Coordinates of C-alpha atoms and ligand atoms in Angstrom, one line a residue:
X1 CA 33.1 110.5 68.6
X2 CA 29.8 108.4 68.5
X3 CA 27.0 109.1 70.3
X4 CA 26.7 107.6 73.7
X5 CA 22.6 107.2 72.9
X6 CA 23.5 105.1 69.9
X7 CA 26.2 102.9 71.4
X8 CA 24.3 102.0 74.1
X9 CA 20.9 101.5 72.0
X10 CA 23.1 99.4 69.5
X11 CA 25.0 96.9 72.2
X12 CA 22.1 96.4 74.6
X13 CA 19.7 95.2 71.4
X14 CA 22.2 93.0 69.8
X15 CA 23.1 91.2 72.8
X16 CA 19.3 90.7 73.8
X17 CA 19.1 89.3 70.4
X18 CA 21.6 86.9 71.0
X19 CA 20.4 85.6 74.3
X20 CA 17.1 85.2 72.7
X21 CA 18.7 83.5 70.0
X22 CA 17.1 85.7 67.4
X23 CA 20.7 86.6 66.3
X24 CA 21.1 85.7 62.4
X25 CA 24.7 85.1 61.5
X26 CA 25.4 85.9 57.8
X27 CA 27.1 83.3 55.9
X28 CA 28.5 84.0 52.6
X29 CA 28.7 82.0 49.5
X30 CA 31.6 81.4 47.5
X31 CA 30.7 81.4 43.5
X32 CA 27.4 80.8 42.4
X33 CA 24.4 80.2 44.1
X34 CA 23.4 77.0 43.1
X35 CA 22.2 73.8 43.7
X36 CA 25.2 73.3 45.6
X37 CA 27.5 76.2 47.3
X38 CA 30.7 76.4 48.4
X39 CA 30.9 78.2 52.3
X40 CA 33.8 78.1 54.1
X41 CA 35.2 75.9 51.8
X42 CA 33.0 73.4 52.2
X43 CA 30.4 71.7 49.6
X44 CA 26.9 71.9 50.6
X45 CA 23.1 71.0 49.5
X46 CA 21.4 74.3 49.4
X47 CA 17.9 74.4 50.1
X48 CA 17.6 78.0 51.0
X49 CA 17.6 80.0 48.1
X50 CA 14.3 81.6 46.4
X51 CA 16.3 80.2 42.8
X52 CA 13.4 77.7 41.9
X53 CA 14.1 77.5 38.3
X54 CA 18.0 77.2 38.9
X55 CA 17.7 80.4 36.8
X56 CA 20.1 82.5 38.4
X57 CA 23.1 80.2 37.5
X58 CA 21.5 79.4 33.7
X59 CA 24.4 80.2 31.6
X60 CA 21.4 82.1 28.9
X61 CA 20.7 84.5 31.3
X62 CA 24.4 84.7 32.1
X63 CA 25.2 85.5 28.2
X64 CA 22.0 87.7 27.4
X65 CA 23.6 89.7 30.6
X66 CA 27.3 89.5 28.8
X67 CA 25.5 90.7 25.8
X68 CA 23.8 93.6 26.9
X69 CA 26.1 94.9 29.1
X70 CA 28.8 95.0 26.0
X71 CA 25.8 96.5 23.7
X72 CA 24.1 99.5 26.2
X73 CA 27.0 99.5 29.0
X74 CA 26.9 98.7 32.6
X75 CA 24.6 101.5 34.4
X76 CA 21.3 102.3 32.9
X77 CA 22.8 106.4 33.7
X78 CA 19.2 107.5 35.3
X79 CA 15.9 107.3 36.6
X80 CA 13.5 106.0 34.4
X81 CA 11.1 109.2 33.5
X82 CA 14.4 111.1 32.9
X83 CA 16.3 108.9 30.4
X84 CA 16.4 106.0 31.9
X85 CA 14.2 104.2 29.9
X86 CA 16.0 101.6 27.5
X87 CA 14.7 99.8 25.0
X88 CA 15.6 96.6 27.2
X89 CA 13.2 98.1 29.6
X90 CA 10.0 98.5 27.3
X91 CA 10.7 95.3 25.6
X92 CA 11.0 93.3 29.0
X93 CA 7.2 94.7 30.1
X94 CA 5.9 93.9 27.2
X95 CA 6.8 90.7 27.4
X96 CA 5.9 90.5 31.2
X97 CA 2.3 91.9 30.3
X98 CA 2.1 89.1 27.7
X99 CA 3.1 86.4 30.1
X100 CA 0.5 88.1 33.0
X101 CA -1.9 88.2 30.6
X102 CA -2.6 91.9 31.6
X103 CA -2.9 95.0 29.6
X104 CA 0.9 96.6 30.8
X105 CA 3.5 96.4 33.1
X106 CA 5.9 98.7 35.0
X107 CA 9.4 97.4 36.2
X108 CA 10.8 98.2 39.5
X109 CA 14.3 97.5 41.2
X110 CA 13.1 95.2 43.3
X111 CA 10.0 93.5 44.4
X112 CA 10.3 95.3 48.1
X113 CA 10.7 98.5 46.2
X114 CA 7.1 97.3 43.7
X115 CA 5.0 97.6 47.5
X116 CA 6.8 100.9 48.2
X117 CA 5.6 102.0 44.9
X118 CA 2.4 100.5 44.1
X119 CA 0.2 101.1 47.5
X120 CA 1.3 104.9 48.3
X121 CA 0.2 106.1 44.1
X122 CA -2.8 104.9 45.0
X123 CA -3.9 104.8 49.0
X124 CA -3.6 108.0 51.2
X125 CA -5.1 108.8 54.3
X126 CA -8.7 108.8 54.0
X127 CA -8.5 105.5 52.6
X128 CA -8.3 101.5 54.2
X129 CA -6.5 98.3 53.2
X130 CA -7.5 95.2 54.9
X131 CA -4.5 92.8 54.7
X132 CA -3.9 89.4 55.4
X133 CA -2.2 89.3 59.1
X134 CA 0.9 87.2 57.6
X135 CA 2.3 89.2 54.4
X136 CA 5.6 89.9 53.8
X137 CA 7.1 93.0 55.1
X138 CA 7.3 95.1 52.1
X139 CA 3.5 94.6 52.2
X140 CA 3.6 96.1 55.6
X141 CA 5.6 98.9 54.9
X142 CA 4.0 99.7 51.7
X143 CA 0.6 100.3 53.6
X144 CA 2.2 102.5 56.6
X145 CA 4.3 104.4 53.7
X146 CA 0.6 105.3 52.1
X147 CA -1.1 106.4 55.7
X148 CA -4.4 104.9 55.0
X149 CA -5.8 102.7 57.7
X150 CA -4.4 98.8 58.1
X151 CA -6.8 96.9 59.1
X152 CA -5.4 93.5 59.6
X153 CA -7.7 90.3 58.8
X154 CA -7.1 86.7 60.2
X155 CA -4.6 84.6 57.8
X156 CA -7.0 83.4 54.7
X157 CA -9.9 83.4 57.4
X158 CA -12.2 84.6 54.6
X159 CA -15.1 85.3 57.3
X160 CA -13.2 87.6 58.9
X161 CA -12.0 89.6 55.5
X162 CA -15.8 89.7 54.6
X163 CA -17.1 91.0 57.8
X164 CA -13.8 93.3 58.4
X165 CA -14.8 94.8 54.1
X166 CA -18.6 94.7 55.7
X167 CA -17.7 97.0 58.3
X168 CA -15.4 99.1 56.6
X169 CA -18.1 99.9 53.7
X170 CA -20.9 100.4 55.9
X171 CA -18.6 103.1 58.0
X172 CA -18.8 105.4 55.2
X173 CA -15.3 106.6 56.6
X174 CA -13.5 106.0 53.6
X175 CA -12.8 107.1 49.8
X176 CA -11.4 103.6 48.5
X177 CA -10.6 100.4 50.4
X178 CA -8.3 98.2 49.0
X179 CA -7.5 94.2 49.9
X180 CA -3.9 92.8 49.9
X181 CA -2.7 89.6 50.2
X182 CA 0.5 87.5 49.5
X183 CA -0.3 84.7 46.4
X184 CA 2.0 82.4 48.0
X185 CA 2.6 82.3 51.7
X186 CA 6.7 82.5 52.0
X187 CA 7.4 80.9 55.3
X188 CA 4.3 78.2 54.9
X189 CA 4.1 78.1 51.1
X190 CA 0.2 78.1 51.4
X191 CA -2.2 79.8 48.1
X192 CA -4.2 82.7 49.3
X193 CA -8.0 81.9 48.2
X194 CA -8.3 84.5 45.9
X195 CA -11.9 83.3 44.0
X196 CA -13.3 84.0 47.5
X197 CA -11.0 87.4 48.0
X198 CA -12.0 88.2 44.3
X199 CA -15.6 87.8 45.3
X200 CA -15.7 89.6 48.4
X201 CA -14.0 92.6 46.6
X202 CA -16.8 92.4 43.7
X203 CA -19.6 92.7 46.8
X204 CA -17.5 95.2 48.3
X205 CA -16.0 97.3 45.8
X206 CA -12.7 96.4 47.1
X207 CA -9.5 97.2 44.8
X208 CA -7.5 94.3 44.7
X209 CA -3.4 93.6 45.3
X210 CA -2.5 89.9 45.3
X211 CA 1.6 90.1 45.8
X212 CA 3.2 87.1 43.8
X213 CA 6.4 87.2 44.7
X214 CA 5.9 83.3 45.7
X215 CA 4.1 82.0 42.8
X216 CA 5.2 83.9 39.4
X217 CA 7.5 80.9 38.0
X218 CA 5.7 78.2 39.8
X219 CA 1.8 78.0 39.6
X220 CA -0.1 79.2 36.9
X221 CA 2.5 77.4 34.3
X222 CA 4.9 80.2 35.1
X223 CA 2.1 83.0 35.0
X224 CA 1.3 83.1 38.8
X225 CA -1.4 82.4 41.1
X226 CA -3.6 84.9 39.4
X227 CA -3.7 82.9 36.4
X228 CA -3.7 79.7 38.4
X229 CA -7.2 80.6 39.8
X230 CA -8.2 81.6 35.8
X231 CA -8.6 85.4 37.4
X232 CA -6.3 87.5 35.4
X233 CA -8.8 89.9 34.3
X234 CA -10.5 90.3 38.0
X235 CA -7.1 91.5 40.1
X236 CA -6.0 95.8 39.8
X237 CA -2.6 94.8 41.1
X238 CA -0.4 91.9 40.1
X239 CA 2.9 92.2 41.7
X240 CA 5.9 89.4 40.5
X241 CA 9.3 89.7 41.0
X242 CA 12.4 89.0 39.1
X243 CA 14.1 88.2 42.2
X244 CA 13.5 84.8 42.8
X245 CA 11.9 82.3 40.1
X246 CA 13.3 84.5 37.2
X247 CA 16.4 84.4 39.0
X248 CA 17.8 87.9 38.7
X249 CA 17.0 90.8 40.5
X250 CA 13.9 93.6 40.5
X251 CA 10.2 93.3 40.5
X252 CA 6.9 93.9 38.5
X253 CA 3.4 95.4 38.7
X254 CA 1.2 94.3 36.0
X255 CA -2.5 95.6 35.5
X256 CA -4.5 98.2 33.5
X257 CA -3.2 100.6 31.1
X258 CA -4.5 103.0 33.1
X259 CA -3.2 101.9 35.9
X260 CA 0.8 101.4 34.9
X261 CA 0.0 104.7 33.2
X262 CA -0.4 106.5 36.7
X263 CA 2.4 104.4 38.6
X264 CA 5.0 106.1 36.0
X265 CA 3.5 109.4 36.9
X266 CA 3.5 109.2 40.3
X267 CA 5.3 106.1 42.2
X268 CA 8.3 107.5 44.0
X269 CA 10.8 104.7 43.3
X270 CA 10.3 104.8 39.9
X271 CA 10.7 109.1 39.6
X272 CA 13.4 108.8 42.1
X273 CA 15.7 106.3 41.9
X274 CA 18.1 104.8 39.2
X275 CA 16.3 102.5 36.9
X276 CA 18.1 98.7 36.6
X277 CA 21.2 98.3 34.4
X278 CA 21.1 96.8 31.0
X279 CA 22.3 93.1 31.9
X280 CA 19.9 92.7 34.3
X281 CA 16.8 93.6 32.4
X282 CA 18.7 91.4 29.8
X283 CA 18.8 88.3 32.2
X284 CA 15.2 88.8 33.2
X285 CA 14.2 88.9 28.7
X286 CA 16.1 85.7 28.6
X287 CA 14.5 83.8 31.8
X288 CA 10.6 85.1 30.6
X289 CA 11.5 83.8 27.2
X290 CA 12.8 80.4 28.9
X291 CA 9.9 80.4 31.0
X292 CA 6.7 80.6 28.3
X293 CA 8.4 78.0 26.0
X294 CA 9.6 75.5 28.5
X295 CA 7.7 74.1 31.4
X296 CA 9.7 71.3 32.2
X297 CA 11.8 72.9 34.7
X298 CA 8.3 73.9 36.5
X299 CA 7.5 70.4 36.6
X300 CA 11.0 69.1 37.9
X301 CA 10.6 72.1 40.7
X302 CA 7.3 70.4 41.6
X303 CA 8.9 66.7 41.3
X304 CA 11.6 67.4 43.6
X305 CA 9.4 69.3 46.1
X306 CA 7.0 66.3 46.4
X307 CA 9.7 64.3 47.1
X308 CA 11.5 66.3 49.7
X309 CA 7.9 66.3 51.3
X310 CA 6.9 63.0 51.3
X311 CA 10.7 62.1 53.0
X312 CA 10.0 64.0 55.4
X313 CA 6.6 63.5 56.3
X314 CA 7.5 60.1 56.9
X315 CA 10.1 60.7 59.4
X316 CA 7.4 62.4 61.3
X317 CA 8.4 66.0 60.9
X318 CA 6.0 68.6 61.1
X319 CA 5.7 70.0 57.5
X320 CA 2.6 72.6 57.7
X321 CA 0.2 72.7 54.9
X322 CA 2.2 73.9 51.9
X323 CA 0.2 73.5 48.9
X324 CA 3.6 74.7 46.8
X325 CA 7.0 73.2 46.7
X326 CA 7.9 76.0 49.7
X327 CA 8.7 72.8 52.4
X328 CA 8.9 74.0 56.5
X329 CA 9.6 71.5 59.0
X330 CA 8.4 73.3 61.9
X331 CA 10.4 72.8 65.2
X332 CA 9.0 75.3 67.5
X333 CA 11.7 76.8 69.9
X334 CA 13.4 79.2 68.3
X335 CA 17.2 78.2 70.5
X336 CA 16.4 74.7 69.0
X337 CA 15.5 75.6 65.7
X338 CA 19.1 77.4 65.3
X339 CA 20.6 73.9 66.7
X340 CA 19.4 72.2 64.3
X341 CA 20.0 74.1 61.1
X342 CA 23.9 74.7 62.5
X343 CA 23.5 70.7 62.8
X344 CA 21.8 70.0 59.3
X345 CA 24.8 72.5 58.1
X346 CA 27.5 70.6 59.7
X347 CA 26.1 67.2 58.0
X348 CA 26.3 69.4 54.7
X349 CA 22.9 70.6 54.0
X350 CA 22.5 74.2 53.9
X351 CA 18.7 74.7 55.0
X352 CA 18.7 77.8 57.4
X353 CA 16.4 78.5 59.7
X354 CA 13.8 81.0 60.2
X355 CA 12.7 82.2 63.5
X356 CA 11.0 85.4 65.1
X357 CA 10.3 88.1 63.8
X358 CA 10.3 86.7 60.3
X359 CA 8.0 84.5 61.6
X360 CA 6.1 84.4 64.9
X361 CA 7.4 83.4 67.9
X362 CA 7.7 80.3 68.9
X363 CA 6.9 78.3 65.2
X364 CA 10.9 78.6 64.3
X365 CA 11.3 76.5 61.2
X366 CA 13.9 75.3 58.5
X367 CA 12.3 76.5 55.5
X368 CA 13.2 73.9 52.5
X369 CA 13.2 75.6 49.1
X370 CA 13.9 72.6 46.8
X371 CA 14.8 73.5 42.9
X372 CA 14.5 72.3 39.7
X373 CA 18.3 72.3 39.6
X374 CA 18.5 69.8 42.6
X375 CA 19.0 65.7 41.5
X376 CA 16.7 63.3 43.2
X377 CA 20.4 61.9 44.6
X378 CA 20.8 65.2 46.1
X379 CA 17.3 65.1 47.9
X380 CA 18.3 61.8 49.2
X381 CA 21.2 62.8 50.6
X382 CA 19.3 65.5 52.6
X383 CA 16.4 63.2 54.0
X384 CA 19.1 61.4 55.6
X385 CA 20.6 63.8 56.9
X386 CA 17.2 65.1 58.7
X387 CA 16.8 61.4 59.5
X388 CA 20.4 61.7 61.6
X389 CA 20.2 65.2 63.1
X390 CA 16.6 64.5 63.7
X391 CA 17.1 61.0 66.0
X392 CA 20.4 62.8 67.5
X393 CA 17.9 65.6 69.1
X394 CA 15.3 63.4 69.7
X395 CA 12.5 65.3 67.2
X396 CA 11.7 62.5 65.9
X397 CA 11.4 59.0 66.7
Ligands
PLP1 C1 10.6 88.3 48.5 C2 9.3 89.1 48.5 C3 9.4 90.4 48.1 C4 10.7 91.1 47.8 O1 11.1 90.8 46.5 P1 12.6 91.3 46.1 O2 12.5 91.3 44.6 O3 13.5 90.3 46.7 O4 12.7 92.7 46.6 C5 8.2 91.1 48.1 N1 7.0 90.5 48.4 C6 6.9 89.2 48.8 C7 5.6 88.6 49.1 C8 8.1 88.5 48.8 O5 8.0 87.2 49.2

């Protein structure tokens, strides 16, 4: 019988979820997730998947994955320091390091499992990490997972960070102190300023984590926003995952040789858990390759999202300050927000939106994430959808 506790616990917080209209229905996707998906039958625009490059439906990732699943099998058959280890693995961080620009790279599942990793092989309890009051969750986890002291710093409000690295120096309270930040911003698509983060942490002595989940495969002609600022050999930590330009699944860290060195000693997901199967690190070969010899579908991906953002700037919508081709329209009320995605889903654009506590309350958004697979027709189509849904609830004039 199930517990009386957990009933309870479960019902009362899904239906306060609901009223609050914080309650995220799951659609699912039938075939591919492309520029345009199939759900419940129907055709729609998608402009909410983290596929940039169109990468996860490229039919040379699709045979390198055929390939290597017929050459090495479909499981990888461990974790990686038992025998794990493939020679798809080595060969994909070498490549990686090459395309970071860094002395070596270790591979992880996933980029959520990277922050898991990463911050607890190095941080423990009589240490700090000032981070940036908007990153990602796995950022957030990472740090409470390593029990050193969070201390948060106003989003890019470099001030703040230096004072906050001022203080924490001067207390003498700690071994190491460490600064994290998001390269890209997910739900705004804004850079973090990492010259002035860079020099800070050069005053300070501060080790530095800049997670580019956001900008590997779109700034930094595929390389990141590390290389974007020309700083590859001033960050510790570069973390990139394969999840979302590269269009497959897992994540990166790349840095010293000293530093990927003690990560496959000591981080937990990679001594612990089943290292990725031999199609996937096959995908992600075939995508790096694809992505230092070809920038042309890193400029279409910046095409299309400057047009998506111009249409809608000039309806009037609120588009935040995205310096990426990551497009919000910010509607505020998170009941409303909901509206208006199920409304923009119903004229056939699939842009979902994104409330609470993904992002705080009361900025609900759709988040737009145009692609280099999406036609300028297909763009059109959308800003006149937003143009009808938008006059039908009166957001904009
Ligand atoms: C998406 C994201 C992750 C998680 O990456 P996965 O490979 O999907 O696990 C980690 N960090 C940031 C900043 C992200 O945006």
């Amino acid at each position: 019988m199930a517990s009386q506790a957990l009933d309870l616990f479960l019902s009362t917080n899904i239906e306060d979820l609901k009223a609050k209209g914080l309650y995220n229905v799951i659609d699912t996707v039938q075939g591919p997730n492309g520029p345009v998906i199939q759900i419940d039958g129907k055709s729609l625009i998608n402009l909410s998947s983290n596929n940039y490059l169109g990468l996860a439906t490229d039919s040379r990732l699709v045979d390198a994955a055929v390939q290597a699943a017929k050459t090495h099998g479909a499981g990888a058959g461990a974790v990686r320091t038992i025998n794990g280890t493939l020679d798809l693995h080595n060969q994909l961080e070498e490549k990686l390091a090459g395309f970071k620009h860094t002395e070596a790279v270790i591979v992880y599942q996933s980029g959520f499992n990277c922050n898991m990793a990463a911050i607890s092989a190095v941080m423990d309890s009589n240490d700090a990490i000032l981070s940036d009051e908007l990153n990602h969750a796995s950022i957030i986890d990472g740090c409470r997972l390593s029990k050193a002291k969070v201390i948060r710093y106003k989003h890019s409000d470099m001030e703040d960070l230096r004072s906050q690295a001022k203080a924490a120096k001067e207390s003498g309270l700690y071994n190491k102190i460490m600064v994290i930040t998001d390269g890209v911003f997910s739900m705004d698509g804004d850079i973090a300023k990492l010259p002035e983060i860079v020099k800070i942490a050069e005053e300070f002595d501060l080790i530095t984590y800049v997670d580019d989940a956001h900008g590997s495969g779109v700034l930094g002609e595929g390389a990141g926003t590390v290389k974007h600022f020309g700083l590859s050999d001033r960050i510790d930590f570069q973390i990139g995952t394969l999840s979302k330009a590269i269009g497959v699944v897992g994540g990166y860290v790349a840095g010293s040789k000293q530093l990927i060195e003690w990560l496959k000693l000591r981080s937990r997901p990679f001594l612990f858990s089943t290292s990725q199967p031999p199609a996937v690190i096959a995908a992600c070969i075939a995508a790096v390759d694809i992505l230092m010899n070809d920038k042309e579908l890193i400029d279409k991906l910046w095409k299309n999202g400057r047009f998506l953002k111009d249409g809608l700037r000039a309806l009037g919508y609120d588009i935040g300050h995205s310096e990426t081709p990551i497009t919000p329209c910010i509607i505020g009320d998170e009941v409303k927000t909901q509206q208006f995605s199920k409304r923009l889903i119903e004229e056939g654009v699939y842009a979902k939106s994104i409330v609470f506590p993904t992002v705080p309350k009361g900025t609900g958004r759709i988040r737009n994430m145009p692609t280099a697979a999406h036609t300028k027709e297909m763009l059109e189509q959308v800003i006149g959808v937003y143009e009808k849904v938008g006059k039908e609830m009166n957001l904009i004039g």
